[in-house]
Every structure is written in C-alpha cells, then in structure tokens.
Amino acid sequence: MSRLSNLLTPSVPLHELTHAAAAYPWADIDISLDGTDSRVTMDWDDDAPVWAIRVAHLAPTLVGLGIAMLLVVVFGVPSVSGLAGLALHDLGLFVILFVNWVVYAFPSYADRHPFG
C-alpha cells in the first residue's frame, strides 16, 4: 500500500500496530508500514507463553469486537429505519467507517493459525 492508501484505509496499519502493541512484552517487533504491504514481524522470545502468542495474533479482532460492543452499548443496535433518515453523505461516511472496521477486525489466515 502507498501512503495515500494508508490514509484512505487507516485500518490496515492500525491492525498491524495492534499486533505489535500486544506482542511487545514477549517479542522483538519489526514494523513496516511503508511500501506496498503493511506488515509486523514478531520474533518471539523462547519463554513467551502460548496464550500471549495467540492473544497477539488475535488482538485486532478482540479490540475490534470490543469497539463494536462499546458502540452498541452507547448507541444501541442500528435499525434499517434509522439508516433511512440519513443523508447520502452521512450514509457514505457510515459505510466507509464500517468497511474500515471490518478490515481492522477481520483476522487473516496467519492471525487464525499463529503456529503454522
């Protein structure tokens, strides 16, 4: 992704930075947000607990679900009738935010299978 892509879809670098933040106590982190592919490489310590590795790989999904639950608690469950009253630009913003949330929270194959 280019830097412009990172500005348009900030969920991709944020997803990778969430992995880095969760793995920081147990791994050496190499963060690459430039170029065509945002990626975090984690070199785990030998004494890193298995649960920490799994949590670090699922951290964006867990944080994304927490954000979704918090939004439901604060604003309630959106209904179709509630969305009908939105102006076109409001609905567009809602769709952009929703897509970014999905990109942030959806676990990749490597996130779901941290040990191969």
PDB file of N, CA and C in Angstrom, residues 34-91:
ATOM      1  N   ASP A  34       5.541   1.133   5.287  1.00  0.00           N
ATOM      2  CA  ASP A  34       5.789   1.782   4.006  1.00  0.00           C
ATOM      3  C   ASP A  34       5.739   0.760   2.881  1.00  0.00           C
ATOM      4  N   GLY A  35       5.684   1.255   1.679  1.00  0.00           N
ATOM      5  CA  GLY A  35       5.723   0.362   0.531  1.00  0.00           C
ATOM      6  C   GLY A  35       4.369  -0.222   0.205  1.00  0.00           C
ATOM      7  N   THR A  36       4.391  -1.397  -0.375  1.00  0.00           N
ATOM      8  CA  THR A  36       3.162  -1.999  -0.875  1.00  0.00           C
ATOM      9  C   THR A  36       2.453  -2.880   0.138  1.00  0.00           C
ATOM     10  N   ASP A  37       3.088  -3.181   1.258  1.00  0.00           N
ATOM     11  CA  ASP A  37       2.494  -4.134   2.196  1.00  0.00           C
ATOM     12  C   ASP A  37       2.810  -3.727   3.628  1.00  0.00           C
ATOM     13  N   SER A  38       1.783  -3.377   4.391  1.00  0.00           N
ATOM     14  CA  SER A  38       1.978  -3.103   5.815  1.00  0.00           C
ATOM     15  C   SER A  38       2.119  -4.436   6.528  1.00  0.00           C
ATOM     16  N   ARG A  39       3.162  -4.563   7.338  1.00  0.00           N
ATOM     17  CA  ARG A  39       3.423  -5.849   7.974  1.00  0.00           C
ATOM     18  C   ARG A  39       4.180  -5.651   9.276  1.00  0.00           C
ATOM     19  N   VAL A  40       3.862  -6.489  10.255  1.00  0.00           N
ATOM     20  CA  VAL A  40       4.599  -6.539  11.512  1.00  0.00           C
ATOM     21  C   VAL A  40       5.182  -7.936  11.635  1.00  0.00           C
ATOM     22  N   THR A  41       6.489  -8.006  11.841  1.00  0.00           N
ATOM     23  CA  THR A  41       7.155  -9.287  12.040  1.00  0.00           C
ATOM     24  C   THR A  41       7.522  -9.403  13.511  1.00  0.00           C
ATOM     25  N   MET A  42       7.141 -10.532  14.110  1.00  0.00           N
ATOM     26  CA  MET A  42       7.381 -10.744  15.529  1.00  0.00           C
ATOM     27  C   MET A  42       8.352 -11.906  15.710  1.00  0.00           C
ATOM     28  N   ASP A  43       9.476 -11.640  16.357  1.00  0.00           N
ATOM     29  CA  ASP A  43      10.449 -12.676  16.699  1.00  0.00           C
ATOM     30  C   ASP A  43      10.254 -12.989  18.181  1.00  0.00           C
ATOM     31  N   TRP A  44       9.545 -14.078  18.447  1.00  0.00           N
ATOM     32  CA  TRP A  44       9.125 -14.395  19.808  1.00  0.00           C
ATOM     33  C   TRP A  44      10.294 -14.853  20.666  1.00  0.00           C
ATOM     34  N   ASP A  45      10.283 -14.442  21.942  1.00  0.00           N
ATOM     35  CA  ASP A  45      11.247 -14.941  22.921  1.00  0.00           C
ATOM     36  C   ASP A  45      10.981 -16.426  23.160  1.00  0.00           C
ATOM     37  N   ASP A  46      12.005 -17.147  23.584  1.00  0.00           N
ATOM     38  CA  ASP A  46      11.845 -18.582  23.833  1.00  0.00           C
ATOM     39  C   ASP A  46      10.888 -18.873  24.979  1.00  0.00           C
ATOM     40  N   ASP A  47      10.797 -17.963  25.952  1.00  0.00           N
ATOM     41  CA  ASP A  47       9.920 -18.193  27.102  1.00  0.00           C
ATOM     42  C   ASP A  47       8.559 -17.507  26.946  1.00  0.00           C
ATOM     43  N   ALA A  48       8.199 -17.107  25.742  1.00  0.00           N
ATOM     44  CA  ALA A  48       6.893 -16.468  25.518  1.00  0.00           C
ATOM     45  C   ALA A  48       5.782 -17.498  25.712  1.00  0.00           C
ATOM     46  N   PRO A  49       4.787 -17.181  26.548  1.00  0.00           N
ATOM     47  CA  PRO A  49       3.699 -18.139  26.760  1.00  0.00           C
ATOM     48  C   PRO A  49       2.834 -18.288  25.502  1.00  0.00           C
ATOM     49  N   VAL A  50       2.277 -19.472  25.342  1.00  0.00           N
ATOM     50  CA  VAL A  50       1.448 -19.764  24.174  1.00  0.00           C
ATOM     51  C   VAL A  50       0.241 -18.838  24.127  1.00  0.00           C
ATOM     52  N   TRP A  51      -0.362 -18.564  25.291  1.00  0.00           N
ATOM     53  CA  TRP A  51      -1.537 -17.695  25.303  1.00  0.00           C
ATOM     54  C   TRP A  51      -1.190 -16.293  24.817  1.00  0.00           C
ATOM     55  N   ALA A  52       0.016 -15.805  25.114  1.00  0.00           N
ATOM     56  CA  ALA A  52       0.418 -14.468  24.671  1.00  0.00           C
ATOM     57  C   ALA A  52       0.568 -14.422  23.152  1.00  0.00           C
ATOM     58  N   ILE A  53       1.073 -15.496  22.573  1.00  0.00           N
ATOM     59  CA  ILE A  53       1.213 -15.556  21.116  1.00  0.00           C
ATOM     60  C   ILE A  53      -0.160 -15.553  20.461  1.00  0.00           C
ATOM     61  N   ARG A  54      -1.071 -16.341  21.007  1.00  0.00           N
ATOM     62  CA  ARG A  54      -2.430 -16.374  20.445  1.00  0.00           C
ATOM     63  C   ARG A  54      -3.137 -15.031  20.605  1.00  0.00           C
ATOM     64  N   VAL A  55      -3.003 -14.407  21.773  1.00  0.00           N
ATOM     65  CA  VAL A  55      -3.638 -13.101  22.002  1.00  0.00           C
ATOM     66  C   VAL A  55      -3.057 -12.046  21.072  1.00  0.00           C
ATOM     67  N   ALA A  56      -1.751 -12.061  20.876  1.00  0.00           N
ATOM     68  CA  ALA A  56      -1.126 -11.077  19.984  1.00  0.00           C
ATOM     69  C   ALA A  56      -1.612 -11.240  18.550  1.00  0.00           C
ATOM     70  N   HIS A  57      -1.807 -12.479  18.119  1.00  0.00           N
ATOM     71  CA  HIS A  57      -2.288 -12.703  16.759  1.00  0.00           C
ATOM     72  C   HIS A  57      -3.765 -12.346  16.612  1.00  0.00           C
ATOM     73  N   LEU A  58      -4.539 -12.477  17.668  1.00  0.00           N
ATOM     74  CA  LEU A  58      -5.970 -12.152  17.601  1.00  0.00           C
ATOM     75  C   LEU A  58      -6.297 -10.771  18.170  1.00  0.00           C
ATOM     76  N   ALA A  59      -5.293 -10.001  18.553  1.00  0.00           N
ATOM     77  CA  ALA A  59      -5.523  -8.706  19.204  1.00  0.00           C
ATOM     78  C   ALA A  59      -6.407  -7.762  18.393  1.00  0.00           C
ATOM     79  N   PRO A  60      -6.194  -7.573  17.085  1.00  0.00           N
ATOM     80  CA  PRO A  60      -7.088  -6.667  16.352  1.00  0.00           C
ATOM     81  C   PRO A  60      -8.539  -7.150  16.336  1.00  0.00           C
ATOM     82  N   THR A  61      -8.734  -8.458  16.263  1.00  0.00           N
ATOM     83  CA  THR A  61     -10.095  -8.994  16.287  1.00  0.00           C
ATOM     84  C   THR A  61     -10.741  -8.744  17.642  1.00  0.00           C
ATOM     85  N   LEU A  62     -10.006  -8.985  18.720  1.00  0.00           N
ATOM     86  CA  LEU A  62     -10.549  -8.765  20.064  1.00  0.00           C
ATOM     87  C   LEU A  62     -10.830  -7.289  20.307  1.00  0.00           C
ATOM     88  N   VAL A  63      -9.917  -6.419  19.895  1.00  0.00           N
ATOM     89  CA  VAL A  63     -10.130  -4.976  20.057  1.00  0.00           C
ATOM     90  C   VAL A  63     -11.305  -4.522  19.190  1.00  0.00           C
ATOM     91  N   GLY A  64     -11.385  -5.027  17.958  1.00  0.00           N
ATOM     92  CA  GLY A  64     -12.492  -4.668  17.070  1.00  0.00           C
ATOM     93  C   GLY A  64     -13.839  -5.092  17.626  1.00  0.00           C
ATOM     94  N   LEU A  65     -13.914  -6.287  18.210  1.00  0.00           N
ATOM     95  CA  LEU A  65     -15.163  -6.731  18.839  1.00  0.00           C
ATOM     96  C   LEU A  65     -15.487  -5.892  20.064  1.00  0.00           C
ATOM     97  N   GLY A  66     -14.463  -5.505  20.820  1.00  0.00           N
ATOM     98  CA  GLY A  66     -14.682  -4.623  21.965  1.00  0.00           C
ATOM     99  C   GLY A  66     -15.221  -3.272  21.541  1.00  0.00           C
ATOM    100  N   ILE A  67     -14.686  -2.721  20.456  1.00  0.00           N
ATOM    101  CA  ILE A  67     -15.189  -1.444  19.939  1.00  0.00           C
ATOM    102  C   ILE A  67     -16.639  -1.590  19.496  1.00  0.00           C
ATOM    103  N   ALA A  68     -16.956  -2.682  18.806  1.00  0.00           N
ATOM    104  CA  ALA A  68     -18.329  -2.911  18.354  1.00  0.00           C
ATOM    105  C   ALA A  68     -19.285  -3.025  19.540  1.00  0.00           C
ATOM    106  N   MET A  69     -18.891  -3.764  20.572  1.00  0.00           N
ATOM    107  CA  MET A  69     -19.759  -3.898  21.748  1.00  0.00           C
ATOM    108  C   MET A  69     -19.944  -2.564  22.453  1.00  0.00           C
ATOM    109  N   LEU A  70     -18.877  -1.784  22.549  1.00  0.00           N
ATOM    110  CA  LEU A  70     -18.971  -0.464  23.170  1.00  0.00           C
ATOM    111  C   LEU A  70     -19.913   0.445  22.385  1.00  0.00           C
ATOM    112  N   LEU A  71     -19.826   0.423  21.064  1.00  0.00           N
ATOM    113  CA  LEU A  71     -20.719   1.243  20.246  1.00  0.00           C
ATOM    114  C   LEU A  71     -22.173   0.805  20.386  1.00  0.00           C
ATOM    115  N   VAL A  72     -22.419  -0.493  20.494  1.00  0.00           N
ATOM    116  CA  VAL A  72     -23.787  -0.978  20.692  1.00  0.00           C
ATOM    117  C   VAL A  72     -24.314  -0.542  22.054  1.00  0.00           C
ATOM    118  N   VAL A  73     -23.471  -0.589  23.079  1.00  0.00           N
ATOM    119  CA  VAL A  73     -23.896  -0.155  24.412  1.00  0.00           C
ATOM    120  C   VAL A  73     -24.216   1.338  24.413  1.00  0.00           C
ATOM    121  N   VAL A  74     -23.378   2.132  23.762  1.00  0.00           N
ATOM    122  CA  VAL A  74     -23.559   3.584  23.782  1.00  0.00           C
ATOM    123  C   VAL A  74     -24.698   4.027  22.869  1.00  0.00           C
ATOM    124  N   PHE A  75     -24.757   3.487  21.635  1.00  0.00           N
ATOM    125  CA  PHE A  75     -25.713   3.980  20.645  1.00  0.00           C
ATOM    126  C   PHE A  75     -26.864   3.029  20.361  1.00  0.00           C
ATOM    127  N   GLY A  76     -26.792   1.800  20.818  1.00  0.00           N
ATOM    128  CA  GLY A  76     -27.822   0.826  20.520  1.00  0.00           C
ATOM    129  C   GLY A  76     -27.567   0.147  19.185  1.00  0.00           C
ATOM    130  N   VAL A  77     -28.404  -0.815  18.859  1.00  0.00           N
ATOM    131  CA  VAL A  77     -28.276  -1.548  17.601  1.00  0.00           C
ATOM    132  C   VAL A  77     -28.916  -0.718  16.495  1.00  0.00           C
ATOM    133  N   PRO A  78     -28.175  -0.447  15.405  1.00  0.00           N
ATOM    134  CA  PRO A  78     -28.780   0.351  14.332  1.00  0.00           C
ATOM    135  C   PRO A  78     -29.862  -0.442  13.614  1.00  0.00           C
ATOM    136  N   SER A  79     -30.921   0.243  13.259  1.00  0.00           N
ATOM    137  CA  SER A  79     -32.001  -0.402  12.519  1.00  0.00           C
ATOM    138  C   SER A  79     -32.029   0.157  11.102  1.00  0.00           C
ATOM    139  N   VAL A  80     -32.681  -0.565  10.215  1.00  0.00           N
ATOM    140  CA  VAL A  80     -32.788  -0.104   8.828  1.00  0.00           C
ATOM    141  C   VAL A  80     -33.597   1.180   8.769  1.00  0.00           C
ATOM    142  N   SER A  81     -34.633   1.293   9.584  1.00  0.00           N
ATOM    143  CA  SER A  81     -35.440   2.518   9.570  1.00  0.00           C
ATOM    144  C   SER A  81     -34.627   3.716  10.056  1.00  0.00           C
ATOM    145  N   GLY A  82     -33.694   3.490  10.961  1.00  0.00           N
ATOM    146  CA  GLY A  82     -32.837   4.578  11.420  1.00  0.00           C
ATOM    147  C   GLY A  82     -31.859   5.024  10.353  1.00  0.00           C
ATOM    148  N   LEU A  83     -31.407   4.092   9.526  1.00  0.00           N
ATOM    149  CA  LEU A  83     -30.491   4.430   8.441  1.00  0.00           C
ATOM    150  C   LEU A  83     -31.203   5.144   7.301  1.00  0.00           C
ATOM    151  N   ALA A  84     -32.522   4.940   7.167  1.00  0.00           N
ATOM    152  CA  ALA A  84     -33.270   5.565   6.073  1.00  0.00           C
ATOM    153  C   ALA A  84     -33.313   7.079   6.215  1.00  0.00           C
ATOM    154  N   GLY A  85     -33.213   7.583   7.432  1.00  0.00           N
ATOM    155  CA  GLY A  85     -33.271   9.021   7.644  1.00  0.00           C
ATOM    156  C   GLY A  85     -31.958   9.741   7.414  1.00  0.00           C
ATOM    157  N   LEU A  86     -30.890   9.012   7.137  1.00  0.00           N
ATOM    158  CA  LEU A  86     -29.589   9.636   6.936  1.00  0.00           C
ATOM    159  C   LEU A  86     -29.485  10.247   5.544  1.00  0.00           C
ATOM    160  N   ALA A  87     -28.772  11.353   5.458  1.00  0.00           N
ATOM    161  CA  ALA A  87     -28.470  11.935   4.156  1.00  0.00           C
ATOM    162  C   ALA A  87     -27.453  11.050   3.448  1.00  0.00           C
ATOM    163  N   LEU A  88     -27.300  11.252   2.150  1.00  0.00           N
ATOM    164  CA  LEU A  88     -26.410  10.403   1.363  1.00  0.00           C
ATOM    165  C   LEU A  88     -24.971  10.475   1.860  1.00  0.00           C
ATOM    166  N   HIS A  89     -24.488  11.668   2.200  1.00  0.00           N
ATOM    167  CA  HIS A  89     -23.108  11.776   2.676  1.00  0.00           C
ATOM    168  C   HIS A  89     -22.940  11.143   4.054  1.00  0.00           C
ATOM    169  N   ASP A  90     -23.988  11.201   4.887  1.00  0.00           N
ATOM    170  CA  ASP A  90     -23.927  10.527   6.186  1.00  0.00           C
ATOM    171  C   ASP A  90     -23.872   9.013   6.009  1.00  0.00           C
ATOM    172  N   LEU A  91     -24.687   8.506   5.101  1.00  0.00           N
ATOM    173  CA  LEU A  91     -24.695   7.071   4.839  1.00  0.00           C
ATOM    174  C   LEU A  91     -23.359   6.627   4.242  1.00  0.00           C
TER     175      LEU A  91
END
